[in-house]
Amino acid sequence: MPIISTYSYNFSQRVKNLSATLLIIAATSGFYAIIPYYQSYFSVPTHYFGKDYMHWQVLVVTTLFYTFTLFVFYLTEPAPRVSKSIYCLRALHKIATSPATVWKTGLPFDERLGLLSILLKAFFAPLMIVWLFSHTGHMLEHGNQLLQTIGDHNIGWLALFNTSGFWFVFKLILFLDVLFFTIGYLVELPSLNNEIRSVDPTLLGWAVALASYPPFNGLTSMLFGGYFTDFPQFSDPAVHVIMNVTLLILMAIYTSASVALNFKASNLTHRGIIMHGPYRYIRHPAYVCKNLAWWIGLMPAVAVAWQTSLTATLVTIGSMVGWSMIYIMRALTEERHLRSIDSEYDQYCASVKYRFIPGLV
């Protein structure tokens, strides 16, 4: 009898977890399907082996596969617990029925965590999926061009670097970065030691994080402008290659931080502290390297502005200062959030003393 009772409870919990998750997936899919901005954003194609695939098609296929995977997981997991999806729905119910009470007293921790975790995944996961697909397609395209032309003696090494060499390496780096973040948002398992312990509950933390992602990065660009480029062009061939190879090295270090995070990669979360890879030297290696790469990408625009006027030069440099400030704020809000949960981050800070530049800052 106890065995039957335990089985019945487990099966009931599995069905509840699955039902709540399917409801959230359906609601999220409906949201993206009816919002005009996302209708346009996900209608961009990526070229794969002679055929264009719309990003919304990629999302539909991925959603169906992900739903099937969750169906299998929820019905077979050894010891089902109340899922974050259920806690999310409980939180939404309280907000809808008793908004004044929620405003005054807040939500219980599990419900707040469930709500913020689902919002986080619903926002970032679709972006990561289409970016991963896009980076993969461009990486394969440039890799194929590189293989076809690398033995052609009529094409100089600089032309090879400009047409496909740089872009193949750049897209490979971005592919690896987005791969780990995509998995991090979609997969959360005790066996992977990547369960979300907390999500930053502050408006400032979310604001500075979302400022770098669509559609909000459009507003950030309106405020600060955007004069940097991924592949800056320099008139001197030696300077051109040196600066862009340096940019690639910086982006490789940036991605190595994502690789070090592994399945814990995600924004605004506490999933445990990483102390290996580039995190052994500074606390925010990804932000530092990405911004240094952007500063290199700004140099041609600064050179053009310098020939125009001092005002144009200050505006151009000020634009990049604004973007860098966004990432400084991201670093500071992340540290505040991590410190608010437990002492693990303080212990890490005692070992790795510098945020941005070893020995200085």
Coordinates of C-alpha atoms in Angstrom, one line a residue:
M1 CA 0.0 0.0 0.0
P2 CA 2.7 2.6 0.8
I3 CA 4.3 1.8 -2.6
I4 CA 1.0 2.4 -4.4
S5 CA 0.4 5.6 -2.4
T6 CA 3.9 6.9 -3.2
Y7 CA 3.5 6.1 -6.9
S8 CA 0.2 7.8 -7.1
Y9 CA 1.6 11.0 -5.5
N10 CA 4.7 11.0 -7.8
F11 CA 2.5 10.5 -10.8
S12 CA 0.2 13.3 -9.8
Q13 CA 3.1 15.6 -9.2
R14 CA 4.6 14.7 -12.6
V15 CA 1.3 15.5 -14.3
K16 CA 1.0 18.9 -12.5
N17 CA 4.6 19.8 -13.3
L18 CA 4.1 18.9 -17.0
S19 CA 0.8 20.6 -17.3
A20 CA 2.1 23.9 -15.8
T21 CA 5.2 23.8 -18.0
L22 CA 3.1 23.2 -21.2
L23 CA 0.8 26.0 -20.3
I24 CA 3.8 28.4 -19.9
I25 CA 5.3 27.3 -23.1
A26 CA 2.0 27.8 -24.9
A27 CA 1.6 31.2 -23.4
T28 CA 5.1 32.2 -24.2
S29 CA 4.8 31.0 -27.8
G30 CA 1.6 32.9 -28.2
F31 CA 3.2 36.1 -26.9
Y32 CA 6.0 35.9 -29.4
A33 CA 3.6 35.0 -32.2
I34 CA 1.3 38.1 -31.8
I35 CA 3.8 40.9 -30.9
P36 CA 4.7 42.8 -34.1
Y37 CA 8.3 43.5 -33.1
Y38 CA 9.0 39.8 -32.7
Q39 CA 7.0 38.8 -35.8
S40 CA 9.5 41.0 -37.7
Y41 CA 12.6 40.0 -35.6
F42 CA 12.0 36.3 -36.0
S43 CA 11.3 36.6 -39.7
V44 CA 15.0 37.0 -40.6
P45 CA 16.4 34.0 -42.6
T46 CA 19.7 32.2 -42.2
H47 CA 21.2 30.5 -45.2
Y48 CA 22.0 26.8 -44.7
F49 CA 23.4 24.6 -47.5
G50 CA 21.6 26.4 -50.3
K51 CA 18.4 27.1 -48.5
D52 CA 17.0 29.9 -46.3
Y53 CA 15.4 29.0 -43.0
M54 CA 13.3 31.6 -41.2
H55 CA 14.1 32.0 -37.5
W56 CA 10.5 31.5 -36.5
Q57 CA 10.7 28.1 -38.2
V58 CA 13.7 27.3 -36.1
L59 CA 11.8 28.3 -32.9
V60 CA 8.8 26.2 -33.8
V61 CA 11.0 23.1 -34.4
T62 CA 13.0 23.7 -31.3
T63 CA 9.9 24.3 -29.1
L64 CA 8.4 21.1 -30.3
F65 CA 11.5 19.1 -29.6
Y66 CA 12.0 20.9 -26.2
T67 CA 8.4 20.1 -25.2
F68 CA 8.8 16.5 -26.1
T69 CA 12.0 16.3 -24.0
L70 CA 10.3 17.9 -21.0
F71 CA 7.4 15.5 -21.5
V72 CA 9.8 12.5 -21.2
F73 CA 11.7 14.1 -18.3
Y74 CA 8.7 15.0 -16.1
L75 CA 7.2 11.6 -16.5
T76 CA 10.4 9.7 -15.8
E77 CA 12.3 11.8 -13.2
P78 CA 13.1 9.7 -10.1
A79 CA 11.9 12.1 -7.4
P80 CA 9.6 14.8 -8.8
R81 CA 9.5 18.1 -6.9
V82 CA 7.2 21.1 -7.3
S83 CA 8.5 22.7 -10.5
K84 CA 9.4 26.3 -11.0
S85 CA 6.5 26.4 -13.5
I86 CA 4.0 25.7 -10.8
Y87 CA 5.5 28.2 -8.4
C88 CA 5.4 30.7 -11.3
L89 CA 1.7 30.1 -11.9
R90 CA 1.0 30.5 -8.2
A91 CA 2.8 33.8 -8.2
L92 CA 0.9 35.0 -11.2
H93 CA -2.4 34.0 -9.5
K94 CA -1.6 35.9 -6.4
I95 CA -0.5 39.0 -8.4
A96 CA -3.8 38.8 -10.4
T97 CA -6.1 38.3 -7.5
S98 CA -4.4 40.2 -4.7
P99 CA -2.0 42.8 -6.2
A100 CA -2.2 45.1 -3.2
T101 CA -1.1 42.3 -0.8
V102 CA 1.7 41.2 -3.1
W103 CA 2.9 44.8 -3.3
K104 CA 3.0 45.2 0.4
T105 CA 4.3 41.8 1.5
G106 CA 6.0 40.4 -1.6
L107 CA 5.9 36.8 -2.7
P108 CA 7.3 33.8 -0.9
F109 CA 10.8 33.0 -2.0
D110 CA 9.9 29.9 -4.0
E111 CA 7.2 31.7 -5.9
R112 CA 9.3 34.7 -6.6
L113 CA 12.1 32.4 -7.8
G114 CA 9.7 30.5 -10.0
L115 CA 8.3 33.6 -11.5
L116 CA 11.6 35.3 -12.2
S117 CA 13.2 32.1 -13.5
I118 CA 10.4 31.6 -16.0
L119 CA 10.5 35.2 -17.1
L120 CA 14.3 35.0 -17.5
K121 CA 14.1 31.8 -19.6
A122 CA 11.1 33.0 -21.7
F123 CA 13.0 36.2 -22.6
F124 CA 16.5 34.9 -23.3
A125 CA 16.0 31.3 -24.6
P126 CA 14.3 32.3 -27.9
L127 CA 17.1 34.8 -28.6
M128 CA 19.8 32.3 -27.8
I129 CA 18.2 29.7 -30.0
V130 CA 18.0 31.9 -33.1
W131 CA 21.4 33.4 -32.5
L132 CA 22.9 29.9 -32.2
F133 CA 21.3 28.9 -35.4
S134 CA 22.4 32.1 -37.2
H135 CA 26.0 31.9 -35.9
T136 CA 26.2 28.2 -36.9
G137 CA 25.0 29.0 -40.4
H138 CA 27.4 31.9 -40.9
M139 CA 30.3 29.9 -39.4
L140 CA 29.7 27.0 -41.9
E141 CA 29.3 29.5 -44.8
H142 CA 32.6 31.2 -44.1
G143 CA 34.3 27.9 -43.3
N144 CA 33.2 26.6 -46.7
Q145 CA 34.5 29.8 -48.4
L146 CA 37.8 29.4 -46.6
L147 CA 38.2 25.8 -47.7
Q148 CA 37.4 26.7 -51.3
T149 CA 39.8 29.6 -51.5
I150 CA 42.7 28.8 -49.1
G151 CA 44.6 26.9 -51.9
D152 CA 43.9 29.6 -54.5
H153 CA 47.3 31.3 -55.2
N154 CA 45.5 34.1 -57.0
I155 CA 44.0 35.2 -53.6
G156 CA 46.4 36.9 -51.3
W157 CA 46.5 36.2 -47.6
L158 CA 45.1 39.6 -46.7
A159 CA 42.1 39.1 -49.0
L160 CA 41.6 35.6 -47.5
F161 CA 41.7 37.1 -44.0
N162 CA 39.2 39.8 -45.0
T163 CA 36.7 37.8 -47.0
S164 CA 36.4 34.6 -44.9
G165 CA 39.2 34.0 -42.4
F166 CA 38.3 36.7 -39.9
W167 CA 34.6 36.0 -40.1
F168 CA 35.0 32.2 -39.8
V169 CA 36.9 32.6 -36.5
F170 CA 34.6 35.3 -35.2
K171 CA 31.5 33.3 -35.8
L172 CA 33.1 30.2 -34.3
I173 CA 33.8 32.1 -31.2
L174 CA 30.3 33.4 -31.0
F175 CA 28.9 30.0 -31.7
L176 CA 30.7 28.5 -28.7
D177 CA 29.6 31.4 -26.5
V178 CA 25.9 31.2 -27.4
L179 CA 25.9 27.4 -27.3
F180 CA 26.7 27.3 -23.6
F181 CA 24.2 30.1 -22.8
T182 CA 21.5 28.3 -24.9
I183 CA 22.0 25.1 -22.9
G184 CA 22.1 27.1 -19.7
Y185 CA 18.7 28.7 -20.2
L186 CA 17.0 25.5 -21.5
V187 CA 18.5 22.9 -19.2
E188 CA 18.4 23.0 -15.4
L189 CA 19.1 19.8 -13.6
P190 CA 20.4 18.8 -10.1
S191 CA 22.7 16.3 -11.9
L192 CA 24.4 19.2 -13.8
N193 CA 24.7 21.2 -10.6
N194 CA 23.2 24.2 -12.4
E195 CA 20.0 24.8 -10.6
I196 CA 19.0 28.4 -10.3
R197 CA 19.3 29.4 -6.6
S198 CA 18.2 33.0 -7.1
V199 CA 17.4 35.5 -9.8
D200 CA 18.2 39.2 -9.3
P201 CA 14.9 40.7 -8.1
T202 CA 15.8 44.3 -8.6
L203 CA 14.6 46.6 -11.3
L204 CA 18.1 48.1 -11.8
G205 CA 19.7 44.7 -12.2
W206 CA 17.2 43.7 -14.9
A207 CA 17.4 47.1 -16.6
V208 CA 21.1 47.2 -17.1
A209 CA 21.1 43.5 -18.3
L210 CA 18.3 43.9 -20.8
A211 CA 19.8 47.2 -22.1
S212 CA 22.2 45.0 -24.1
Y213 CA 19.5 42.8 -25.7
P214 CA 16.7 43.3 -28.3
P215 CA 14.4 45.1 -28.2
F216 CA 15.8 47.2 -25.4
N217 CA 19.3 47.6 -27.0
G218 CA 17.5 49.7 -29.6
L219 CA 16.7 52.2 -26.9
T220 CA 20.3 52.0 -25.6
S221 CA 21.6 52.7 -29.1
M222 CA 19.3 55.7 -29.4
L223 CA 20.7 57.0 -26.2
F224 CA 24.4 56.3 -26.7
G225 CA 24.7 55.6 -30.4
G226 CA 26.7 52.8 -31.8
Y227 CA 29.9 53.6 -33.7
F228 CA 31.9 50.4 -33.2
T229 CA 32.0 47.6 -35.6
D230 CA 32.7 43.9 -35.4
F231 CA 35.4 44.0 -38.1
P232 CA 37.1 47.4 -38.1
Q233 CA 39.0 48.4 -41.2
F234 CA 42.4 50.0 -41.0
S235 CA 44.3 51.4 -44.0
D236 CA 47.7 50.0 -43.1
P237 CA 47.6 46.2 -43.7
A238 CA 49.9 45.3 -40.7
V239 CA 47.8 47.5 -38.3
H240 CA 44.6 46.0 -39.8
V241 CA 45.7 42.4 -39.1
I242 CA 47.2 43.1 -35.7
M243 CA 44.2 45.0 -34.4
N244 CA 41.7 42.5 -35.7
V245 CA 43.7 39.5 -34.5
T246 CA 43.8 41.2 -31.1
L247 CA 40.1 41.7 -31.3
L248 CA 39.6 38.0 -32.0
I249 CA 41.9 37.1 -29.1
L250 CA 39.8 39.3 -26.8
M251 CA 36.6 37.7 -28.0
A252 CA 38.1 34.2 -27.6
I253 CA 38.9 35.1 -23.9
Y254 CA 35.3 36.4 -23.7
T255 CA 34.0 33.1 -24.9
S256 CA 36.3 31.1 -22.6
A257 CA 34.4 32.7 -19.7
S258 CA 31.2 31.2 -21.1
V259 CA 32.9 27.8 -21.5
A260 CA 34.1 28.0 -17.9
L261 CA 30.6 28.7 -16.7
N262 CA 29.5 25.6 -18.7
F263 CA 25.9 24.7 -18.0
K264 CA 25.6 27.5 -15.4
A265 CA 25.8 30.2 -18.1
S266 CA 22.9 32.6 -17.8
N267 CA 22.3 36.3 -17.0
L268 CA 20.9 37.6 -13.7
T269 CA 21.2 34.3 -11.8
H270 CA 23.1 32.7 -8.9
R271 CA 23.8 29.1 -9.9
G272 CA 27.1 28.7 -8.0
I273 CA 30.4 30.5 -8.3
I274 CA 33.0 29.5 -10.9
M275 CA 36.7 30.0 -9.9
H276 CA 38.5 28.5 -12.9
G277 CA 39.3 29.6 -16.4
P278 CA 39.6 33.4 -16.8
Y279 CA 37.7 33.8 -13.5
R280 CA 40.9 32.9 -11.7
Y281 CA 42.4 36.3 -12.6
I282 CA 39.5 38.8 -12.5
R283 CA 35.9 38.6 -11.6
H284 CA 34.4 39.9 -14.8
P285 CA 36.6 38.7 -17.7
A286 CA 33.8 38.5 -20.3
Y287 CA 32.7 42.1 -19.8
V288 CA 36.2 43.4 -19.9
C289 CA 37.2 41.5 -23.0
K290 CA 34.0 42.3 -24.9
N291 CA 34.3 46.0 -24.1
L292 CA 38.0 46.1 -25.1
A293 CA 37.1 44.4 -28.4
W294 CA 34.4 47.1 -28.9
W295 CA 37.0 49.8 -28.2
I296 CA 39.1 48.4 -31.0
G297 CA 36.0 48.3 -33.2
L298 CA 35.5 52.0 -32.4
M299 CA 39.0 53.2 -33.6
P300 CA 38.1 53.8 -37.3
A301 CA 35.1 55.8 -36.3
V302 CA 37.2 57.9 -33.9
A303 CA 39.7 58.5 -36.7
V304 CA 37.0 59.8 -39.0
A305 CA 35.5 61.9 -36.2
W306 CA 38.9 63.4 -35.4
Q307 CA 39.1 64.7 -39.0
T308 CA 35.7 66.3 -38.6
S309 CA 35.8 68.1 -35.3
L310 CA 36.6 67.8 -31.6
T311 CA 32.8 67.7 -30.9
A312 CA 32.4 64.7 -33.2
T313 CA 35.3 63.0 -31.6
L314 CA 34.0 63.5 -28.1
V315 CA 30.5 62.2 -29.2
T316 CA 32.0 59.1 -30.7
I317 CA 34.2 58.3 -27.7
G318 CA 31.3 59.2 -25.4
S319 CA 29.1 56.6 -27.1
M320 CA 31.5 53.8 -26.2
V321 CA 31.9 55.2 -22.7
G322 CA 28.1 54.9 -22.3
W323 CA 28.1 51.2 -23.5
S324 CA 31.0 50.5 -21.1
M325 CA 29.1 52.0 -18.2
I326 CA 26.3 49.7 -18.9
Y327 CA 28.6 46.7 -18.4
I328 CA 30.2 48.3 -15.3
M329 CA 26.7 48.6 -13.9
R330 CA 26.0 45.0 -14.9
A331 CA 29.1 43.8 -13.0
L332 CA 28.1 45.9 -9.9
T333 CA 24.5 44.7 -9.8
E334 CA 25.5 41.1 -10.3
E335 CA 27.9 41.3 -7.4
R336 CA 25.3 42.9 -5.2
H337 CA 22.9 40.1 -6.1
L338 CA 25.4 37.3 -5.5
R339 CA 26.4 38.7 -2.1
S340 CA 22.8 39.0 -1.0
I341 CA 22.3 35.2 -1.3
D342 CA 25.1 33.6 0.7
S343 CA 28.8 33.9 1.5
E344 CA 30.1 32.0 -1.5
Y345 CA 30.7 35.1 -3.6
D346 CA 32.5 36.9 -0.7
Q347 CA 34.8 33.9 -0.4
Y348 CA 35.5 34.1 -4.1
C349 CA 36.2 37.9 -3.9
A350 CA 38.7 37.2 -1.1
S351 CA 40.6 34.9 -3.5
V352 CA 40.1 37.1 -6.7
K353 CA 40.4 40.6 -5.5
Y354 CA 40.1 42.5 -8.8
R355 CA 37.0 43.1 -10.8
F356 CA 38.4 44.3 -14.2
I357 CA 42.1 44.7 -14.3
P358 CA 44.5 42.5 -12.3
G359 CA 46.5 44.6 -9.8
L360 CA 44.5 47.8 -10.5
V361 CA 40.7 47.7 -10.4

